[in-house]
Amino acid sequence: IMKMTKEELKTEIESCLSDVTFIYHNKNAGVTATVDDFKPKYQAWFGELWKEYSNADDLMSDTFYDNRSLNEIVQELDFQLY
């Protein structure tokens, strides 16, 4: 379990090496990155919801997590990498 800055989180997600998980508003949440035909894809989940992104900037700035973005909540979160 670790803290990350916005920059560290984005770098970790873009590396496509680890799944990033956390709990927000008592719901399991996270990001899985995959590469398909040399193009990264990012799947975010929050409780029962999920959404796919084609770039990490959109993922970081989308208000997917109870109307807040990862950029906004990153400092509140404890992350685990898998």
Coordinates of C-alpha atoms in Angstrom, one line a residue:
I1 CA 0.0 0.0 0.0
M2 CA 1.4 3.3 -1.0
K3 CA 0.7 7.0 -1.7
M4 CA 1.4 8.5 -5.2
T5 CA 1.5 11.9 -6.8
K6 CA -0.5 12.6 -9.9
E7 CA 2.6 12.2 -12.0
E8 CA 3.7 8.9 -10.3
L9 CA 0.2 7.5 -10.8
K10 CA 0.1 8.5 -14.5
T11 CA 3.6 7.0 -15.1
E12 CA 2.6 3.8 -13.4
I13 CA -0.6 3.5 -15.5
E14 CA 1.2 4.3 -18.7
S15 CA 3.8 1.7 -18.1
C16 CA 1.2 -1.0 -18.6
L17 CA 3.1 -3.2 -16.1
S18 CA 0.8 -3.2 -13.1
D19 CA -2.9 -3.1 -12.2
V20 CA -3.5 -0.2 -9.8
T21 CA -6.2 -0.7 -7.2
F22 CA -7.6 1.5 -4.4
I23 CA -10.7 2.0 -2.3
Y24 CA -12.8 5.2 -2.7
H25 CA -16.0 6.0 -1.0
N26 CA -16.0 2.4 0.4
K27 CA -15.9 0.9 -3.1
N28 CA -13.2 -1.1 -4.8
A29 CA -11.7 0.8 -7.7
G30 CA -8.7 0.7 -10.0
V31 CA -7.1 0.8 -13.4
T32 CA -5.9 -2.0 -15.6
A33 CA -3.8 -1.2 -18.6
T34 CA -3.4 -3.5 -21.7
V35 CA -1.6 -3.1 -25.0
D36 CA -3.4 -4.2 -28.2
D37 CA -1.6 -3.8 -31.5
F38 CA 1.0 -1.5 -29.9
K39 CA -1.8 0.8 -28.6
P40 CA -2.5 1.1 -24.9
K41 CA -6.0 0.7 -23.5
Y42 CA -7.0 1.6 -20.0
Q43 CA -9.9 0.1 -18.2
A44 CA -11.1 1.9 -15.0
W45 CA -13.5 0.4 -12.6
F46 CA -15.4 1.8 -9.6
G47 CA -17.7 -0.5 -7.7
E48 CA -19.9 -2.1 -10.4
L49 CA -19.1 0.6 -13.0
W50 CA -16.3 0.4 -15.6
K51 CA -15.1 2.5 -18.5
E52 CA -12.4 2.2 -21.2
Y53 CA -10.0 5.0 -22.2
S54 CA -7.5 5.3 -25.1
N55 CA -5.1 7.6 -23.3
A56 CA -4.0 8.2 -19.7
D57 CA -4.7 11.9 -19.8
D58 CA -8.4 11.3 -20.4
L59 CA -8.4 8.6 -17.7
M60 CA -6.8 10.9 -15.1
S61 CA -9.1 13.9 -15.8
D62 CA -12.5 12.1 -16.3
T63 CA -14.9 12.6 -13.3
F64 CA -15.6 8.9 -13.2
Y65 CA -15.2 8.4 -9.4
D66 CA -18.4 9.9 -7.9
N67 CA -18.0 13.0 -10.1
R68 CA -14.3 13.5 -9.2
S69 CA -11.3 12.7 -11.3
L70 CA -8.1 10.8 -10.3
N71 CA -6.3 14.1 -10.6
E72 CA -8.6 15.5 -7.9
I73 CA -8.6 12.5 -5.5
V74 CA -5.1 11.0 -5.9
Q75 CA -3.7 12.4 -2.7
E76 CA -6.6 10.9 -0.7
L77 CA -6.0 7.4 -1.9
D78 CA -3.8 4.4 -0.8
F79 CA -2.7 2.4 -3.9
Q80 CA -1.8 -1.2 -4.4
L81 CA 0.0 -2.5 -7.4
Y82 CA -0.5 -6.0 -8.9

